[in-house]
Coordinates of C-alpha atoms (C1' of nucleotides) in Angstrom, one line a residue:
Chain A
X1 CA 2.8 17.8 20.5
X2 CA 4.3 14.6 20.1
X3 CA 1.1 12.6 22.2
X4 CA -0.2 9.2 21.0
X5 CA -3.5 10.4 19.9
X6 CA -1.6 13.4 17.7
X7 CA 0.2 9.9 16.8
X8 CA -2.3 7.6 16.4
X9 CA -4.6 9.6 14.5
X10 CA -1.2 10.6 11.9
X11 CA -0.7 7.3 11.3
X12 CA -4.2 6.0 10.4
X13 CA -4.3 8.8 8.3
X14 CA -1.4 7.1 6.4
X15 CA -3.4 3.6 7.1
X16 CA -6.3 5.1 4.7
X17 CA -4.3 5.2 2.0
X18 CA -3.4 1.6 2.2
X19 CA -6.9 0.5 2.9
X20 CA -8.0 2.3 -0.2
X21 CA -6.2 -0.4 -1.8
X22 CA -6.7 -3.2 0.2
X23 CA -9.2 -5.4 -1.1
X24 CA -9.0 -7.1 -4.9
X25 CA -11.5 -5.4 -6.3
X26 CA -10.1 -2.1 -5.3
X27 CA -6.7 -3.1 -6.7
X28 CA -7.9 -4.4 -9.7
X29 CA -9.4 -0.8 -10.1
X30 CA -6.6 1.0 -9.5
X31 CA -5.0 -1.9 -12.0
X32 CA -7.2 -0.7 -14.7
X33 CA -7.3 3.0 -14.1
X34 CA -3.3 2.9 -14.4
X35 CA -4.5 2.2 -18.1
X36 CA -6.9 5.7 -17.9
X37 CA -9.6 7.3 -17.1
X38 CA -13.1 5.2 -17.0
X39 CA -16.4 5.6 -16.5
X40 CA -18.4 3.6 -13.6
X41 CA -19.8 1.7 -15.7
X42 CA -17.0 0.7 -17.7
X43 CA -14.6 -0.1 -14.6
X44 CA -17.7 -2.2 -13.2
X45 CA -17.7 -4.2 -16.4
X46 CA -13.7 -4.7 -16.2
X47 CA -13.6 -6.1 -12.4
X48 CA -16.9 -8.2 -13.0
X49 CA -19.0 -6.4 -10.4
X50 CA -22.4 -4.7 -10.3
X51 CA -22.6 -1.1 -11.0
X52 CA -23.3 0.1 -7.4
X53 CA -20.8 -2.2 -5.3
X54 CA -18.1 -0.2 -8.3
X55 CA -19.4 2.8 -7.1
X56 CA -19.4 2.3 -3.3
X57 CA -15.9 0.9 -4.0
X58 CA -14.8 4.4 -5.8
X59 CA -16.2 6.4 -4.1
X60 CA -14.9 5.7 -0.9
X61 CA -11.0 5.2 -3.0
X62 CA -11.8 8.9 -4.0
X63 CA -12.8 9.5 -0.1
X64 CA -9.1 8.0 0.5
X65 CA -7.5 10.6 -1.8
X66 CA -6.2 8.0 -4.2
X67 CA -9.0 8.7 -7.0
X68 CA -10.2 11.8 -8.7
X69 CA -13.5 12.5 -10.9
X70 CA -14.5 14.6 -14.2
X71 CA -18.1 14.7 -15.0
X72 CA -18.6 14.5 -18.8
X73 CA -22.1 14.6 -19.8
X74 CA -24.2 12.2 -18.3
X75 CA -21.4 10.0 -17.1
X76 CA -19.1 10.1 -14.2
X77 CA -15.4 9.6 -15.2
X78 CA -12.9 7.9 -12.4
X79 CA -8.8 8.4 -12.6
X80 CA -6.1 8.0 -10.5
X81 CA -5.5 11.2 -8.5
X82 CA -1.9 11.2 -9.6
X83 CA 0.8 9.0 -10.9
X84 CA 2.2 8.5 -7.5
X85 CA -1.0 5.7 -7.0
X86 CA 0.4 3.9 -10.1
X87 CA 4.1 3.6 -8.3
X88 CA 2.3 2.5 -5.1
X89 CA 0.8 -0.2 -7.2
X90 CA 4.1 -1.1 -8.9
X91 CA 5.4 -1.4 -5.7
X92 CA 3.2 -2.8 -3.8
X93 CA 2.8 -6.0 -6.7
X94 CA 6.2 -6.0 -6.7
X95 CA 6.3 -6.6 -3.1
X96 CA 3.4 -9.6 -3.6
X97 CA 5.7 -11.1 -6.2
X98 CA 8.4 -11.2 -4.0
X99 CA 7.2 -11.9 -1.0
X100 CA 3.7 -13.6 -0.9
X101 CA 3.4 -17.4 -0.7
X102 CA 1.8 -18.8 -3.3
X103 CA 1.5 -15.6 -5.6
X104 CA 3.3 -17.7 -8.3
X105 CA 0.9 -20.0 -8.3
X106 CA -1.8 -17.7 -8.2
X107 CA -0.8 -16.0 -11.5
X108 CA -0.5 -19.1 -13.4
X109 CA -4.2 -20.0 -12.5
X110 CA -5.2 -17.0 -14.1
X111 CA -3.1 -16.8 -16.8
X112 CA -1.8 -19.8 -17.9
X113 CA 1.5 -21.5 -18.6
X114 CA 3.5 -18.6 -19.6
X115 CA 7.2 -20.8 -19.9
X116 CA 6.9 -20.6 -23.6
X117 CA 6.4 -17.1 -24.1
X118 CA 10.0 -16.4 -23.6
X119 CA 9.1 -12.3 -22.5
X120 CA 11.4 -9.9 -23.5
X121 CA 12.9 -7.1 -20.6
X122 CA 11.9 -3.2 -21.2
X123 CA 16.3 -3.3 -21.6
X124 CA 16.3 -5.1 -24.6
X125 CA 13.2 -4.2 -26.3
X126 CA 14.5 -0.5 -25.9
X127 CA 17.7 -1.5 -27.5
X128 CA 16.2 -3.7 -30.2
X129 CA 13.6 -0.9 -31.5
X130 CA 17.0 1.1 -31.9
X131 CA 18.5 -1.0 -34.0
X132 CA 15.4 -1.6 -35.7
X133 CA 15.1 -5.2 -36.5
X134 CA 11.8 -5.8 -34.1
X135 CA 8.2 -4.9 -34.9
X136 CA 6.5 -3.6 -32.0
X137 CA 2.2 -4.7 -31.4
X138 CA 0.1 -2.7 -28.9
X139 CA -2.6 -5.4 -28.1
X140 CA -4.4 -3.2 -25.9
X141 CA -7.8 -1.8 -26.8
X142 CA -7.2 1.1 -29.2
X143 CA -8.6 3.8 -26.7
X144 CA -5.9 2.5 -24.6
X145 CA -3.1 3.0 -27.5
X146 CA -4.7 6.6 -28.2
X147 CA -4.0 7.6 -24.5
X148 CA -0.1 6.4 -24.6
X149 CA 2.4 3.6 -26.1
X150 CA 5.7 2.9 -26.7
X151 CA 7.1 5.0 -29.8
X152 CA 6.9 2.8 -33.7
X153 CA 4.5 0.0 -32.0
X154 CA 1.3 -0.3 -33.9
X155 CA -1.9 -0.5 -32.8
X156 CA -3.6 -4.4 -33.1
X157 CA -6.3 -5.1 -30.5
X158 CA -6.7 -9.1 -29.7
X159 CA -9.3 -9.4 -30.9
X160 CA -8.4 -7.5 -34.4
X161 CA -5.0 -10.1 -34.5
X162 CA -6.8 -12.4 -36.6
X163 CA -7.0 -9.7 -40.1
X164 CA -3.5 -9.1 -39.5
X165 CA -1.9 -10.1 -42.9
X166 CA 0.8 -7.1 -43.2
X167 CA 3.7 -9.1 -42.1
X168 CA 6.8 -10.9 -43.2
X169 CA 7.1 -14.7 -41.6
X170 CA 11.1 -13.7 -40.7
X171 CA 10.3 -10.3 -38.9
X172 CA 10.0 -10.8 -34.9
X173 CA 7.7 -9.3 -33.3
X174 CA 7.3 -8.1 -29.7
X175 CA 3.6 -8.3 -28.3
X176 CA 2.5 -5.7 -25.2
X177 CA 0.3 -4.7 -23.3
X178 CA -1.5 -3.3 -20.0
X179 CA 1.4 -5.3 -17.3
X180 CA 3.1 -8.3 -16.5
X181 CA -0.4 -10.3 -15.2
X182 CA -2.2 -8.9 -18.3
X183 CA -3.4 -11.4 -21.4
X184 CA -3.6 -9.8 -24.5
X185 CA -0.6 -10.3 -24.7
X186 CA -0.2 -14.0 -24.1
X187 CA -2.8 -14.4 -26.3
X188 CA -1.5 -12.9 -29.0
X189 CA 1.7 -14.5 -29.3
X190 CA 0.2 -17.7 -29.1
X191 CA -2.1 -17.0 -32.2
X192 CA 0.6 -15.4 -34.3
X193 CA 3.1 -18.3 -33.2
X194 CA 0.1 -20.5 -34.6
X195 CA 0.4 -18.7 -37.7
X196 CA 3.9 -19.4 -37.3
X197 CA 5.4 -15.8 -36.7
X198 CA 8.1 -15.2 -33.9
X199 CA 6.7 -13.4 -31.7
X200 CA 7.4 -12.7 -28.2
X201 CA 5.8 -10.4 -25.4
X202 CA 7.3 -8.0 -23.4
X203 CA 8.1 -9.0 -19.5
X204 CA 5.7 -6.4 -18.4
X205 CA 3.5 -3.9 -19.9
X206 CA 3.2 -0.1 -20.8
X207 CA 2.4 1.6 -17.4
X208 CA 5.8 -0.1 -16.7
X209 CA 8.0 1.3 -19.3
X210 CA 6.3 5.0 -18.9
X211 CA 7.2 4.6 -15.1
X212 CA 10.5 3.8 -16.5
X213 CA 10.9 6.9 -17.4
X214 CA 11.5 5.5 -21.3
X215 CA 10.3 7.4 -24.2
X216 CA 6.1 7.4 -25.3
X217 CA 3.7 8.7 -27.7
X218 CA 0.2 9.7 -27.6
X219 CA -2.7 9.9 -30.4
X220 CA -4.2 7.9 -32.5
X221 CA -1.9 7.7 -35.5
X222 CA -0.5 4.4 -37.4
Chain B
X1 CA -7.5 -19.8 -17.7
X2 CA -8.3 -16.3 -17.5
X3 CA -11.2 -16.9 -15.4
X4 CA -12.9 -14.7 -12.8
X5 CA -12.3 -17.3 -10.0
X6 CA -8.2 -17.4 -10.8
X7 CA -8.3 -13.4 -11.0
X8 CA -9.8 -12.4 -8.2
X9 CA -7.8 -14.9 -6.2
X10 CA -4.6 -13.2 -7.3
X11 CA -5.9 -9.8 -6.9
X12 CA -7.1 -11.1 -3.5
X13 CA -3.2 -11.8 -3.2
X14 CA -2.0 -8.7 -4.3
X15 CA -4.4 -6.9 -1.8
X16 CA -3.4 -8.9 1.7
X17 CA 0.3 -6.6 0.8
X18 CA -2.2 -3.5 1.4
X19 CA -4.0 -5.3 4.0
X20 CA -1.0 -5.9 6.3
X21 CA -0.4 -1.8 6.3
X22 CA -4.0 -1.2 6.7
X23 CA -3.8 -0.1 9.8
X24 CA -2.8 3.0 11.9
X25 CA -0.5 0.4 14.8
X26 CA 0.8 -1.1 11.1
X27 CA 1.9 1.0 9.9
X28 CA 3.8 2.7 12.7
X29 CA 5.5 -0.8 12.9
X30 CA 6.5 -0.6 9.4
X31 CA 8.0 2.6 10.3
X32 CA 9.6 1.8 13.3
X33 CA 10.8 -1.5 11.4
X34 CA 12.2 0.9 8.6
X35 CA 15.0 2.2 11.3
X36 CA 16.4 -1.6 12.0
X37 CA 15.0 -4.8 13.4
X38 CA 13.5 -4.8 17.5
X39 CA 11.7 -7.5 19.2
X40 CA 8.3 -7.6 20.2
X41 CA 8.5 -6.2 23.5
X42 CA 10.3 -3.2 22.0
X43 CA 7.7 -2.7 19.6
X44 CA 5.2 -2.8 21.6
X45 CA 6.8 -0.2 23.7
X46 CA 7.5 2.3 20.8
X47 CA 3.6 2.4 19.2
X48 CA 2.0 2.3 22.8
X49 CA 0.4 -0.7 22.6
X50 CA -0.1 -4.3 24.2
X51 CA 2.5 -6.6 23.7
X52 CA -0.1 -9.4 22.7
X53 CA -2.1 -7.1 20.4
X54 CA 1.1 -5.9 18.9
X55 CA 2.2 -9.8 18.3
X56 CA -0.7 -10.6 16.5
X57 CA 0.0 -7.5 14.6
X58 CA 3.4 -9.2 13.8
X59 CA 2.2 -12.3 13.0
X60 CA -0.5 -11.1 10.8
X61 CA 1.9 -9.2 8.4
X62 CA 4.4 -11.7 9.1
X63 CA 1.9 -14.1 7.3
X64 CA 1.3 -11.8 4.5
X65 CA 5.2 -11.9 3.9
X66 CA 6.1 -8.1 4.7
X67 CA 7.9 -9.2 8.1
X68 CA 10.7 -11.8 8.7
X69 CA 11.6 -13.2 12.1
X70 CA 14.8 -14.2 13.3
X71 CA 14.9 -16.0 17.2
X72 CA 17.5 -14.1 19.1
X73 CA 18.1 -16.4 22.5
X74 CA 14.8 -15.9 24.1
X75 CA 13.4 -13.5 21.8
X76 CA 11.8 -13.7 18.6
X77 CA 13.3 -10.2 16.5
X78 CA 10.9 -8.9 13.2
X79 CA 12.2 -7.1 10.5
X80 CA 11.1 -5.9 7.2
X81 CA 11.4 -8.7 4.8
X82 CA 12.9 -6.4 2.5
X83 CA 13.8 -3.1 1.7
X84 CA 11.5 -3.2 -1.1
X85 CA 8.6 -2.9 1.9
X86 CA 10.1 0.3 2.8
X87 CA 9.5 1.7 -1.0
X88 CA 6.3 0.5 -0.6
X89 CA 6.2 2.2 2.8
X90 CA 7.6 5.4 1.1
X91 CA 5.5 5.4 -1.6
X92 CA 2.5 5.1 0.4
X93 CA 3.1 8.2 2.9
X94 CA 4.1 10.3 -0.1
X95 CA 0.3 9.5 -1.8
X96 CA -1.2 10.6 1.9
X97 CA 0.9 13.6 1.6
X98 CA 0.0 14.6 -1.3
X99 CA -3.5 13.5 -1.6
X100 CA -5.0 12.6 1.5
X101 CA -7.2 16.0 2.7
X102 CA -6.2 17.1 6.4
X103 CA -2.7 15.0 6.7
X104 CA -1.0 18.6 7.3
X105 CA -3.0 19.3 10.0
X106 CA -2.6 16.1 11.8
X107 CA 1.0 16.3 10.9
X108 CA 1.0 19.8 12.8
X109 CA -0.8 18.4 15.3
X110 CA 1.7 15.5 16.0
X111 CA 5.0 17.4 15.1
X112 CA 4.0 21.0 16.3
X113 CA 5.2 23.7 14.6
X114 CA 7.9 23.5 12.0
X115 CA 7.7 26.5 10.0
X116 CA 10.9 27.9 11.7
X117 CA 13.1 24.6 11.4
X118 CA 14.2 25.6 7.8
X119 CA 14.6 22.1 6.7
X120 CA 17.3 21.2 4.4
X121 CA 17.2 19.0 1.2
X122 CA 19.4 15.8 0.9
X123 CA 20.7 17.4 -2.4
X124 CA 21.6 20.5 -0.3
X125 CA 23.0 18.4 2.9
X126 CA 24.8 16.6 0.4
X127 CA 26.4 19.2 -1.1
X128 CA 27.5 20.9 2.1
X129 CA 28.7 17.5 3.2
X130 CA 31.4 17.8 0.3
X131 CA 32.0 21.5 0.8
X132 CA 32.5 20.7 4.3
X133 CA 30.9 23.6 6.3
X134 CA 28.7 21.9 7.9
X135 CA 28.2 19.8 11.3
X136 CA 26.1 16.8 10.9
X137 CA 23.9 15.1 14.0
X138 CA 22.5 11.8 14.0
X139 CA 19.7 12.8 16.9
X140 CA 18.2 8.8 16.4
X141 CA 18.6 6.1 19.3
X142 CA 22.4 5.1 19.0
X143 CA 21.5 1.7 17.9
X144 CA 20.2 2.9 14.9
X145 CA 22.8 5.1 14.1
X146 CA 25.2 2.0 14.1
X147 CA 22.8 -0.3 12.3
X148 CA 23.2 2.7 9.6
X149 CA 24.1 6.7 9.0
X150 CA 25.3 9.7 6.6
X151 CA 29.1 9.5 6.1
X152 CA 30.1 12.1 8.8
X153 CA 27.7 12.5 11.1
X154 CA 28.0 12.4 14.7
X155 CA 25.8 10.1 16.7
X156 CA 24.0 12.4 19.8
X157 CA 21.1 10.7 20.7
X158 CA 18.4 13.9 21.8
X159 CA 18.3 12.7 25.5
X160 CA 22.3 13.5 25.3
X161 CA 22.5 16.7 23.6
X162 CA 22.5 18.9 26.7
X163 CA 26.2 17.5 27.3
X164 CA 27.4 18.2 24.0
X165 CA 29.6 21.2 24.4
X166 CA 32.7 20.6 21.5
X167 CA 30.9 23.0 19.1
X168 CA 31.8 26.1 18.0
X169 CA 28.7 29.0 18.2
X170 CA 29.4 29.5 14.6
X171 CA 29.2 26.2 12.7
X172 CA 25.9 25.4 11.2
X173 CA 24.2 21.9 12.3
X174 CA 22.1 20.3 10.5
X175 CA 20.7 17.3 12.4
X176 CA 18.6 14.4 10.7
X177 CA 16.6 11.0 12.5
X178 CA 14.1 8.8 11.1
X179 CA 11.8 10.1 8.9
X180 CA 10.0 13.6 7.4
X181 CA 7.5 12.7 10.9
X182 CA 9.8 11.9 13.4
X183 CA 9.9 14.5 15.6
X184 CA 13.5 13.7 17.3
X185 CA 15.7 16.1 14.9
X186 CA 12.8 18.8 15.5
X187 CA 13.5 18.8 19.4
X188 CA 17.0 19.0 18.5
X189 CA 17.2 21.7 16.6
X190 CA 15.1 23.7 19.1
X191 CA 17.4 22.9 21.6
X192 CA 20.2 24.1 19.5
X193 CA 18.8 27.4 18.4
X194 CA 17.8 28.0 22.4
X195 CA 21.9 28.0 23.3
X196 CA 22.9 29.9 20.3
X197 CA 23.7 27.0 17.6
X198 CA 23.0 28.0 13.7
X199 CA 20.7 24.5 13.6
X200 CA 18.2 23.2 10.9
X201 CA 16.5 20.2 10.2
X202 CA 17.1 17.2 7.7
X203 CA 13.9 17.3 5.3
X204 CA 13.3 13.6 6.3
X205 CA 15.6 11.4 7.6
X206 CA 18.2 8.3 7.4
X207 CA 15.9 5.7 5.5
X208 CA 15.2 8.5 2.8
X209 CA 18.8 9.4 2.4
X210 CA 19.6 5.5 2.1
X211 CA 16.8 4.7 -0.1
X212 CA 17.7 8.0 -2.8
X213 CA 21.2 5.8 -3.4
X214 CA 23.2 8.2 -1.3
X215 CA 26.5 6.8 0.5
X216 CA 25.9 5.8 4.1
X217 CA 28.3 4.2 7.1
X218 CA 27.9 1.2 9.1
X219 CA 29.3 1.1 12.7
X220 CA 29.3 2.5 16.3
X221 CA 32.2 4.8 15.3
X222 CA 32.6 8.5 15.9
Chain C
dT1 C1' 14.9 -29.9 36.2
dC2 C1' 13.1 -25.3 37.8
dG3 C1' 12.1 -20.5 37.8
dA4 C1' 12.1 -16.2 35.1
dT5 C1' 11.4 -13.9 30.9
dA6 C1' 9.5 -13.3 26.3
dT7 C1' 6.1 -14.5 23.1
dT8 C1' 2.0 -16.5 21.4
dC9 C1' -2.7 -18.6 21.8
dA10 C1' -7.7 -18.7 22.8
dA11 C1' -11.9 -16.7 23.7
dA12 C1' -14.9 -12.9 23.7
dC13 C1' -16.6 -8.4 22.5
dT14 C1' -17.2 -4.5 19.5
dA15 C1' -16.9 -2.2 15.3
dC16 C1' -16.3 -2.2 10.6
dT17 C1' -16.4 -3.9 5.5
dA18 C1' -18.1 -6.0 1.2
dC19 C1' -21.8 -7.0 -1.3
dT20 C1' -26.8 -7.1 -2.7
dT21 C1' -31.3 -5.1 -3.7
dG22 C1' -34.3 -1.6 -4.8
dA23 C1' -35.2 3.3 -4.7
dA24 C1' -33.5 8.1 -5.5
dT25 C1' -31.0 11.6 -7.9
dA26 C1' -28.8 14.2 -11.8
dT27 C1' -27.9 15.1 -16.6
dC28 C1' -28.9 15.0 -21.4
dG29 C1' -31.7 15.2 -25.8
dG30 C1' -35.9 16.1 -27.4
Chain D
dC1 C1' -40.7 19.8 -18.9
dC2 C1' -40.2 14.5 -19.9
dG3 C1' -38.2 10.1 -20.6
dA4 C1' -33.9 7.6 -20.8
dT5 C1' -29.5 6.8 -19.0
dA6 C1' -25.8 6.9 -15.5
dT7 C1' -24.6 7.1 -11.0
dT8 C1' -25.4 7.2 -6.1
dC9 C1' -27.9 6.4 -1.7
dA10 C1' -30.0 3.5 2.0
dA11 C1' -30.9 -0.5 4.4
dG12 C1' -29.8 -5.1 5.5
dT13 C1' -26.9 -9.3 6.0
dA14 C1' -22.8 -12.1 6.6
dG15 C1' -18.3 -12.1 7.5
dT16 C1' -13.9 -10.2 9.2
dA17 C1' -10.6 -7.2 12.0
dG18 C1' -8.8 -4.8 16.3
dT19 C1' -8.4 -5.0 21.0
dT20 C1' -8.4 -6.9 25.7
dT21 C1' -7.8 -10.5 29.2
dG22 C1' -5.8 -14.4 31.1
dA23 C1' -3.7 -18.8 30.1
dA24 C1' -0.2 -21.5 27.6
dT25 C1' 4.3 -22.3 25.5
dA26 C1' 9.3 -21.9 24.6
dT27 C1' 14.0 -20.6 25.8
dC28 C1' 17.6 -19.4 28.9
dG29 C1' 20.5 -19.6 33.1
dA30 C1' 21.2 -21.8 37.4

DNA sequence: TCGATATTCAAACTACTACTTGAATATCGG
DNA sequence: CCGATATTCAAGTAGTAGTTTGAATATCGA
């Protein structure tokens, strides 16, 4: 008890679980499974990598205890082995944000001046769906919305904004979607703002506010 | 914007976080970190290594913003660059725990056998803390007990508990150190039971108690 | 300024990791 | 059982990480 190769071998246990996560491919998988279950093919489309470097990649995260799988059919789904990954995640962006030179930076290259979007904290939004005077846009794809959202927002992939017509010029409206270095919803305030709508996006996204421990729904419905 | 390029430069980003406790030696740095700032020499000392491989260790995670350095004289003292590191920390030993297959065993293997410690829950120390039926021990290095502690407790570093003798046979002790895998308090409560004490074991230890909100004291006191 | 102490650098070796390509395996619908 | 689809395996390459050794640098106290 208590010798350093007891030690040593505890603690690279621990390492494991780091290194399952330590490359940007393998965080932007765990990025999009915090959104639900995929298929190989699916999460190899999402990070922009061929089907079989995806699977040595998941594989070896499911290896590390991080992933899980569910056969269905002919296809191989991936998912997070529990929730816990997702607050590891959280934390460790967090930590980047804070801490990492040039992160900032980084996130603007990818996506884009975001000084005008004026983003809205999970605080407010919370207390502005209360009162009512807000309508709520999940611009994530709809199998995304199916699996979980935030409570009155409606369903409105990108790329379905444009047939939008439903809506008052003087309501505001409060874009979301999959976290706070996601698009959708950058994109989609600027093309209602276009159309000359108030609209706003939320500071981060929906894995956010269900770790928050805030209210969500599930289904299809609206 | 949006491009591949920008994104997997920022996931890149996001992964050098995981990168820096990718490692077994890290990691244990992290942890020993976790407890209060050292220097090199003292690190090196407490995960068993060279002093030069564990400074490029330092520097490495330095670079990747989870350290800070401060220049004490003529040593250069690390420290976590914020306590947000040790969530991050936290968070990822709870996913080996909970997910990563064999951690028990190595955890036996490193901590022996701990099925008789009965450990005790913060909310349970916490609420015998108020009652006031209970002796607390701070079994940690006495440095770190003045760097930080539970409200209370006495500071008896493990290589000094054979002189403790101001206890009653019937008071229960509970006695904490530095985390759920140091193995300080377990020594100590051994000790205890082996001249008679009504002892138990902390579930984890100081950072934890900090970290859950719970009061703490600063100062050599006591 | 000089010697002692603490830390970092440089070079070298070994071992591992990410990615690619092409083949192999497993399941489903007919 | 057969073909089509989805996933994994195997082998190879290029690059990177961990550790060791011995030298170099920086600060302090005299």
């Amino acid at each position: 008890m208590g010798d350093r190769a007891a030690k040593d071998a505890l603690f690279d246990a621990f390492a494991e679980v780091a290194r399952a996560l330590a490359s940007g491919r393998r965080a932007e998988i765990v990025d999009v499974l915090a959104q639900g279950e995929r298929s190989v093919e699916q999460i190899a489309a999402e990070i922009d990598q061929r089907v079989a470097n995806t699977s040595h990649h998941l594989r070896a995260m499911a290896r590390a205890g991080v992933l899980r799988t569910r056969r269905e059919g002919t296809r191989i789904v991936y998912m997070l082995a529990s929730e816990r990954i997702g607050d590891m995640w959280a934390a460790m962006r967090d930590v980047a944000a804070e801490h990492v030179a040039g992160i900032n930076e980084l996130a603007d290259a990818y996506v884009g001046d975001r000084s005008a979007l004026e983003p809205v904290s999970r605080r407010e939004l919370e207390a502005r769906l209360k009162a009512g005077d807000v309508v709520v846009l999940d611009v994530r794809p709809a199998v995304e919305y199916a699996a979980g959202h935030i409570p009155g927002a409606r369903s409105v992939p990108v790329s379905d904004l444009r047939r939008l017509r439903s809506l008052a010029k003087d309501t505001e409206i409060v874009a979301y979607c999959r976290g706070p270095y996601c698009v959708y919803a950058d994109e989609a305030v600027r093309q209602l703002r276009r159309r000359g709508f108030a609209a706003k996006r939320l500071e981060d996204g929906y894995p956010e506010w269900k770790r928050a421990g805030l209210p969500i729904a599930v289904g299809a419905g609206q």
